[in-house]
GROMACS .gro file of C-alpha atoms in nm:
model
  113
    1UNK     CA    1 -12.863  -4.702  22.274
    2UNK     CA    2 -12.822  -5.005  22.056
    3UNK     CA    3 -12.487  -5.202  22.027
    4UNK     CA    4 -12.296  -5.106  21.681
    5UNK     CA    5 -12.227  -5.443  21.591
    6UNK     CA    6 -11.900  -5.444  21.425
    7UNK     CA    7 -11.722  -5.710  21.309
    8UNK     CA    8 -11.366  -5.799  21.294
    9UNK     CA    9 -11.272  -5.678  20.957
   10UNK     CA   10 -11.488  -5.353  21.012
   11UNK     CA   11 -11.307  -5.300  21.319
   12UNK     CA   12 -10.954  -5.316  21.120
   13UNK     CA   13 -11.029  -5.104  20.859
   14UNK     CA   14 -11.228  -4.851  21.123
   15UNK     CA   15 -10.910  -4.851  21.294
   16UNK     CA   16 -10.739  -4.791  20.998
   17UNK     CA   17 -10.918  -4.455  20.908
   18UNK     CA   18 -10.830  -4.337  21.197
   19UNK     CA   19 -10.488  -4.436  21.185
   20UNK     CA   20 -10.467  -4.234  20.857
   21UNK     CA   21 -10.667  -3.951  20.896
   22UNK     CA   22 -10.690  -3.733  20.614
   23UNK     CA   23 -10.536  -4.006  20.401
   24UNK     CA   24 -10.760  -4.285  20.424
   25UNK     CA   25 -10.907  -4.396  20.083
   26UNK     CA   26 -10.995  -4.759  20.009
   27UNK     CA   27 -10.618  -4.833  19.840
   28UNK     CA   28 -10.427  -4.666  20.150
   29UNK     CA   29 -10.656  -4.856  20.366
   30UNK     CA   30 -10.585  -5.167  20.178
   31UNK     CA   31 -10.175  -5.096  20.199
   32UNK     CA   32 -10.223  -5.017  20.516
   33UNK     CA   33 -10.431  -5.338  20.645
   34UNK     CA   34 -10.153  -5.535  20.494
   35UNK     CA   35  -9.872  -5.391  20.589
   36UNK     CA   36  -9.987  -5.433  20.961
   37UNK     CA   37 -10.122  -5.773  20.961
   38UNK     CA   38  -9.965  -5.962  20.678
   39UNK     CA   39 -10.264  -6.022  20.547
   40UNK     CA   40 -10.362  -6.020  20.142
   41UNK     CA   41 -10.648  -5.815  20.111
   42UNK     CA   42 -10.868  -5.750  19.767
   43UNK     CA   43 -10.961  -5.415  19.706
   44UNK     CA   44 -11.374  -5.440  19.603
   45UNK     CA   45 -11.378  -5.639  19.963
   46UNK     CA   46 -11.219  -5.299  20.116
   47UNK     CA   47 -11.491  -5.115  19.901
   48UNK     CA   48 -11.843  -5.310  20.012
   49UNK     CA   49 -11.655  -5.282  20.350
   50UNK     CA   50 -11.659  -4.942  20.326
   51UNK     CA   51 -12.019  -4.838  20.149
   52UNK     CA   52 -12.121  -5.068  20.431
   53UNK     CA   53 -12.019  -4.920  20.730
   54UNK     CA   54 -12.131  -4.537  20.570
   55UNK     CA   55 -12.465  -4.768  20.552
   56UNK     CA   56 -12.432  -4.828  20.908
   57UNK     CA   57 -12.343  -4.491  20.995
   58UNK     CA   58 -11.959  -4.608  21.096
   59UNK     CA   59 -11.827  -4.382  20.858
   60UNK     CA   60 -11.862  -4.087  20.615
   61UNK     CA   61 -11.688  -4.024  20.307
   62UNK     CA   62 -11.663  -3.734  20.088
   63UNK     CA   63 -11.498  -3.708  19.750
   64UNK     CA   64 -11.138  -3.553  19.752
   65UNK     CA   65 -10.937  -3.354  19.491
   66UNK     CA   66 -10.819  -3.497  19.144
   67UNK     CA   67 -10.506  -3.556  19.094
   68UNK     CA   68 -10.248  -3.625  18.805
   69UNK     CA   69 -10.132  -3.973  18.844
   70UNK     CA   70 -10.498  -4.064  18.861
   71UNK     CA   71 -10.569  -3.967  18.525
   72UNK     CA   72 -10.777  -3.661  18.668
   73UNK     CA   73 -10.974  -3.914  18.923
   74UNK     CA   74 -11.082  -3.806  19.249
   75UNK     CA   75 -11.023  -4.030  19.522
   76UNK     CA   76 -11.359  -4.116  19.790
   77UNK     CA   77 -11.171  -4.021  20.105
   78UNK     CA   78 -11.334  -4.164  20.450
   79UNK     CA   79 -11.366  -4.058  20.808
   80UNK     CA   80 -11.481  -4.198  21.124
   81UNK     CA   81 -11.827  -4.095  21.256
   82UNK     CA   82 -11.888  -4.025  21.656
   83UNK     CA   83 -12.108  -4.370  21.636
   84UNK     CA   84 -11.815  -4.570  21.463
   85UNK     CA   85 -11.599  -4.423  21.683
   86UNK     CA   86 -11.848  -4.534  21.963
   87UNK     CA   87 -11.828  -4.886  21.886
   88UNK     CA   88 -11.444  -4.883  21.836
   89UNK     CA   89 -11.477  -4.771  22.244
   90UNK     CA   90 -11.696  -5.064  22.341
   91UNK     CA   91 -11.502  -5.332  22.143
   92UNK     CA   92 -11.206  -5.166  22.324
   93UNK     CA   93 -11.349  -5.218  22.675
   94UNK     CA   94 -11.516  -5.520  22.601
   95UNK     CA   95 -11.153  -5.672  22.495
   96UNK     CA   96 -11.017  -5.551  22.753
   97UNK     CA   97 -11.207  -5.685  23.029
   98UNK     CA   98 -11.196  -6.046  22.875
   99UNK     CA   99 -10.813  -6.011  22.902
  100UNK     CA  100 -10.832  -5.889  23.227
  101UNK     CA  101 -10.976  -6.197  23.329
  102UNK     CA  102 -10.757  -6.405  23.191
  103UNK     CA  103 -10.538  -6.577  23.473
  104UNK     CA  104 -10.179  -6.523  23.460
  105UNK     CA  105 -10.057  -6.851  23.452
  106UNK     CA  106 -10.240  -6.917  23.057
  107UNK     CA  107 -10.116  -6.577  22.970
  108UNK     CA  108  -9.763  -6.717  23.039
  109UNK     CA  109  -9.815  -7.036  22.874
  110UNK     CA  110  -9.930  -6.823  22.557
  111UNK     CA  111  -9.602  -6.658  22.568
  112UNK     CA  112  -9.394  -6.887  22.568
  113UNK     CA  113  -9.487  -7.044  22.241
   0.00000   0.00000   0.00000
């Protein structure tokens, strides 16, 4: 089977989803991304992010209830597919192994800065 070929950012907000479940539309996902890394994020970049991994297959989305304090607006509410969460595995292993092999003596110098 081919390699999913996710990048950093995908793999963030992938691991996002999953981190929020039921909850994960592109502004939670945005709150969410920033609260945990620090970083500033802009929400269209969240949303090509997004209609590109459903592209790839990463993720599905469906559209979820309206609500009042979104002026009747329902929100597009995303979920992880088996092949996104497929490629979250092998960046997971593949990470892993690299750190593995790390040698303990540059692990310590890292820690110490």
């Amino acid at each position: 089977m081919k390699k999913t070929g996710i990048g950093e950012f995908e793999e963030l907000v992938l691991l996002t989803i999953c981190v929020l479940q039921n909850e994960a539309y592109a502004f939670s996902i945005k709150l969410e991304i920033e609260a945990r890394t620090g970083r500033s994020l802009n929400i269209s970049g969240i949303h090509t992010t997004l209609y590109r991994m459903e592209d790839k297959g990463l993720v599905n989305s469906k559209m979820g209830d309206s609500s009042k304090e979104r002026g009747g607006k329902r929100k597009r509410m995303f979920s992880v597919t088996p092949y996104g969460l497929k490629g979250l595995s092998e960046i997971k292993e593949n990470r892993n192994r690299l750190w593995n092999d790390i040698p303990a003596m540059i692990l310590n110098d890292v820690s110490k800065l």
